Amino acid sequence: MYQTLLVLALLAWAFAIAYSVSRDEPEPLDDATRAFLADTCVDTHEALARLGELPVRATPEDAGALATSEQRVYESMVETMRTASPDDADGAEALSAWLDDWDALLAARAEHARALSRGDASRFDLPAERSGSSKPITVRMDEYAEMKGLEDCTPTVLRVEITDGPRQRPDITDDE
C-alpha cells in the first residue's frame, strides 16, 4: 500500500513538473486579449496627453485639478480592461488580480488628489504590496505588465505615481 501511494505521489509530482515546464507562459493572455489591453493603454496615453501639463507655478489646487482629471482617465482604462475575457482561466485570474491592484492604487491616488484640491501639498504615498511591506504595489504591477508584453500599461510609464509635478509623458501613439 505504501509503495503504491509513493508511486502515485511521484507520478503526480512528475506530471506537475512536466505541465509547468511545457507551458509557454504562466497565466497566459491570448493574443486578442493582449491586443485589446495594449490598445486600451494607447487610448489612455492619448487621453492623458490631451490633459496637458501643470503650469510652471502650479499650486496644490492646480495639481489636484489635473490629478482629478487624470483619475477619470485611469478609472475608465481599468473599467474598459475589466471587459477583457482571456481564454485561459489562470490568465483571467491574474489579470483580475492586476486590475484589483490598479483599483487599490487609484483609490489612494484619488484620496491624494482630493487632498491637493484642498491645498494640502503632502506627498503621495503609494500603497504597499502587502501589509507591513515597504515595497510599493506599483513594482508588482509593472512586473506583471512587462511580463505580459504590456510595457505601455505600467503605472510607471503611465505616470500614475506623479500627482504634483511635471508628467513628462512618453509619446505613445497607435501606429496602425
CSV table of C-alpha atoms in Angstrom, one decimal:
chain,number,residue,atom,x,y,z
A,1,MET,CA,0.0,0.0,0.0
A,2,TYR,CA,2.8,2.4,1.0
A,3,GLN,CA,4.6,1.7,-2.2
A,4,THR,CA,1.5,2.4,-4.3
A,5,LEU,CA,1.0,5.7,-2.6
A,6,LEU,CA,4.6,6.6,-3.1
A,7,VAL,CA,4.4,5.8,-6.9
A,8,LEU,CA,1.2,7.8,-7.3
A,9,ALA,CA,2.7,10.8,-5.5
A,10,LEU,CA,5.8,10.6,-7.7
A,11,LEU,CA,3.7,10.4,-10.8
A,12,ALA,CA,1.6,13.4,-9.7
A,13,TRP,CA,4.8,15.3,-9.0
A,14,ALA,CA,6.3,14.4,-12.4
A,15,PHE,CA,3.1,15.4,-14.2
A,16,ALA,CA,3.0,18.8,-12.4
A,17,ILE,CA,6.7,19.5,-13.3
A,18,ALA,CA,6.1,18.4,-16.9
A,19,TYR,CA,3.0,20.6,-17.1
A,20,SER,CA,4.7,23.7,-15.7
A,21,VAL,CA,7.8,23.3,-17.9
A,22,SER,CA,5.8,22.6,-21.1
A,23,ARG,CA,3.5,25.6,-20.7
A,24,ASP,CA,4.6,28.5,-22.8
A,25,GLU,CA,3.8,31.1,-20.2
A,26,PRO,CA,2.3,31.1,-16.7
A,27,GLU,CA,-1.1,32.7,-16.5
A,28,PRO,CA,-1.1,33.3,-20.3
A,29,LEU,CA,-3.0,36.0,-22.1
A,30,ASP,CA,-4.3,35.2,-25.6
A,31,ASP,CA,-3.3,37.4,-28.5
A,32,ALA,CA,-6.7,39.1,-28.7
A,33,THR,CA,-6.8,40.0,-25.0
A,34,ARG,CA,-3.2,41.3,-25.1
A,35,ALA,CA,-4.0,43.4,-28.2
A,36,PHE,CA,-7.2,44.7,-26.5
A,37,LEU,CA,-5.3,45.7,-23.4
A,38,ALA,CA,-2.4,47.3,-25.4
A,39,ASP,CA,-4.9,49.3,-27.4
A,40,THR,CA,-6.7,50.5,-24.2
A,41,CYS,CA,-3.3,51.7,-22.9
A,42,VAL,CA,-2.6,53.6,-26.1
A,43,ASP,CA,-6.0,55.3,-25.8
A,44,THR,CA,-5.2,56.1,-22.2
A,45,HIS,CA,-1.9,57.7,-23.1
A,46,GLU,CA,-3.6,59.8,-25.8
A,47,ALA,CA,-6.3,60.9,-23.4
A,48,LEU,CA,-3.7,61.8,-20.7
A,49,ALA,CA,-1.7,63.8,-23.3
A,50,ARG,CA,-4.8,65.9,-24.1
A,51,LEU,CA,-5.0,66.9,-20.5
A,52,GLY,CA,-1.7,68.7,-20.7
A,53,GLU,CA,0.9,69.6,-18.0
A,54,LEU,CA,0.8,71.6,-14.8
A,55,PRO,CA,1.6,75.3,-15.1
A,56,VAL,CA,5.1,76.3,-14.2
A,57,ARG,CA,4.0,77.8,-10.9
A,58,ALA,CA,1.3,75.3,-10.1
A,59,THR,CA,-0.5,75.4,-6.7
A,60,PRO,CA,-1.6,72.3,-4.9
A,61,GLU,CA,-5.1,73.1,-6.1
A,62,ASP,CA,-3.9,73.2,-9.7
A,63,ALA,CA,-2.2,69.8,-9.1
A,64,GLY,CA,-5.4,68.5,-7.6
A,65,ALA,CA,-7.5,69.5,-10.6
A,66,LEU,CA,-5.1,67.8,-13.0
A,67,ALA,CA,-4.8,64.7,-10.8
A,68,THR,CA,-8.6,64.5,-10.6
A,69,SER,CA,-9.0,64.7,-14.4
A,70,GLU,CA,-6.3,62.1,-14.8
A,71,GLN,CA,-8.1,59.9,-12.3
A,72,ARG,CA,-11.1,59.7,-14.5
A,73,VAL,CA,-9.0,58.6,-17.4
A,74,TYR,CA,-7.2,55.9,-15.3
A,75,GLU,CA,-10.5,54.7,-13.9
A,76,SER,CA,-12.0,54.5,-17.4
A,77,MET,CA,-9.0,52.4,-18.5
A,78,VAL,CA,-9.4,49.9,-15.7
A,79,GLU,CA,-13.2,49.7,-16.3
A,80,THR,CA,-12.5,49.0,-20.0
A,81,MET,CA,-9.8,46.4,-19.2
A,82,ARG,CA,-12.2,44.6,-16.9
A,83,THR,CA,-14.3,43.7,-20.0
A,84,ALA,CA,-11.5,41.6,-21.4
A,85,SER,CA,-12.1,37.9,-21.4
A,86,PRO,CA,-8.9,35.9,-21.5
A,87,ASP,CA,-9.2,32.3,-22.9
A,88,ASP,CA,-7.1,30.8,-20.1
A,89,ALA,CA,-8.7,30.7,-16.6
A,90,ASP,CA,-5.3,31.3,-14.9
A,91,GLY,CA,-4.7,34.2,-17.2
A,92,ALA,CA,-8.1,35.7,-16.4
A,93,GLU,CA,-7.4,35.3,-12.6
A,94,ALA,CA,-4.0,37.0,-12.9
A,95,LEU,CA,-5.4,39.8,-15.0
A,96,SER,CA,-8.2,40.4,-12.4
A,97,ALA,CA,-5.6,40.5,-9.6
A,98,TRP,CA,-3.6,43.1,-11.6
A,99,LEU,CA,-6.7,45.2,-12.1
A,100,ASP,CA,-7.5,44.9,-8.4
A,101,ASP,CA,-4.0,46.3,-7.8
A,102,TRP,CA,-5.0,49.2,-10.1
A,103,ASP,CA,-8.1,49.8,-8.0
A,104,ALA,CA,-6.1,50.0,-4.8
A,105,LEU,CA,-3.6,52.3,-6.4
A,106,LEU,CA,-6.3,54.5,-7.9
A,107,ALA,CA,-8.2,54.7,-4.6
A,108,ALA,CA,-5.0,56.0,-2.8
A,109,ARG,CA,-4.4,58.4,-5.7
A,110,ALA,CA,-8.0,59.7,-5.6
A,111,GLU,CA,-7.6,60.5,-1.9
A,112,HIS,CA,-4.4,62.3,-2.6
A,113,ALA,CA,-6.0,64.3,-5.4
A,114,ARG,CA,-8.7,65.4,-3.0
A,115,ALA,CA,-6.1,66.5,-0.5
A,116,LEU,CA,-4.3,68.5,-3.2
A,117,SER,CA,-7.5,70.1,-4.2
A,118,ARG,CA,-8.0,71.3,-0.6
A,119,GLY,CA,-4.5,72.9,-0.8
A,120,ASP,CA,-2.7,70.1,1.1
A,121,ALA,CA,0.7,69.7,-0.6
A,122,SER,CA,1.6,66.5,1.2
A,123,ARG,CA,3.4,63.7,-0.7
A,124,PHE,CA,1.6,60.9,-2.4
A,125,ASP,CA,2.4,57.7,-0.6
A,126,LEU,CA,2.0,54.6,-2.8
A,127,PRO,CA,0.1,51.7,-1.3
A,128,ALA,CA,2.4,48.8,-0.2
A,129,GLU,CA,2.4,45.5,-1.9
A,130,ARG,CA,1.1,43.9,1.3
A,131,SER,CA,0.5,45.0,4.8
A,132,GLY,CA,3.8,45.6,6.6
A,133,SER,CA,5.8,45.8,3.4
A,134,SER,CA,7.7,48.8,2.2
A,135,LYS,CA,7.6,47.6,-1.4
A,136,PRO,CA,5.2,49.8,-3.4
A,137,ILE,CA,2.3,48.0,-5.2
A,138,THR,CA,3.5,49.5,-8.5
A,139,VAL,CA,6.6,47.3,-8.6
A,140,ARG,CA,4.4,44.2,-8.8
A,141,MET,CA,2.1,45.9,-11.3
A,142,ASP,CA,5.0,46.9,-13.5
A,143,GLU,CA,6.4,43.4,-13.4
A,144,TYR,CA,3.1,41.8,-14.4
A,145,ALA,CA,2.6,44.3,-17.4
A,146,GLU,CA,6.2,43.8,-18.6
A,147,MET,CA,5.9,40.0,-18.3
A,148,LYS,CA,2.8,40.2,-20.5
A,149,GLY,CA,4.3,42.4,-23.1
A,150,LEU,CA,2.3,45.4,-22.0
A,151,GLU,CA,5.1,47.8,-21.2
A,152,ASP,CA,3.0,50.8,-22.1
A,153,CYS,CA,0.5,49.8,-19.4
A,154,THR,CA,2.7,50.0,-16.4
A,155,PRO,CA,1.9,52.6,-13.8
A,156,THR,CA,5.4,53.9,-14.2
A,157,VAL,CA,5.0,54.6,-17.9
A,158,LEU,CA,1.5,55.9,-17.4
A,159,ARG,CA,2.9,58.3,-14.7
A,160,VAL,CA,0.3,57.3,-12.2
A,161,GLU,CA,2.7,58.0,-9.3
A,162,ILE,CA,3.1,61.7,-10.3
A,163,THR,CA,0.4,63.9,-8.9
A,164,ASP,CA,2.1,67.2,-8.3
A,165,GLY,CA,4.9,67.7,-10.7
A,166,PRO,CA,5.7,67.5,-14.4
A,167,ARG,CA,4.4,64.3,-16.1
A,168,GLN,CA,6.9,64.3,-19.0
A,169,ARG,CA,4.7,61.8,-20.7
A,170,PRO,CA,6.2,59.4,-23.3
A,171,ASP,CA,4.9,59.8,-26.9
A,172,ILE,CA,2.9,56.6,-27.3
A,173,THR,CA,0.5,56.5,-30.2
A,174,ASP,CA,-1.3,53.9,-32.1
A,175,ASP,CA,0.9,53.1,-35.1
A,176,GLU,CA,-1.7,51.2,-37.0
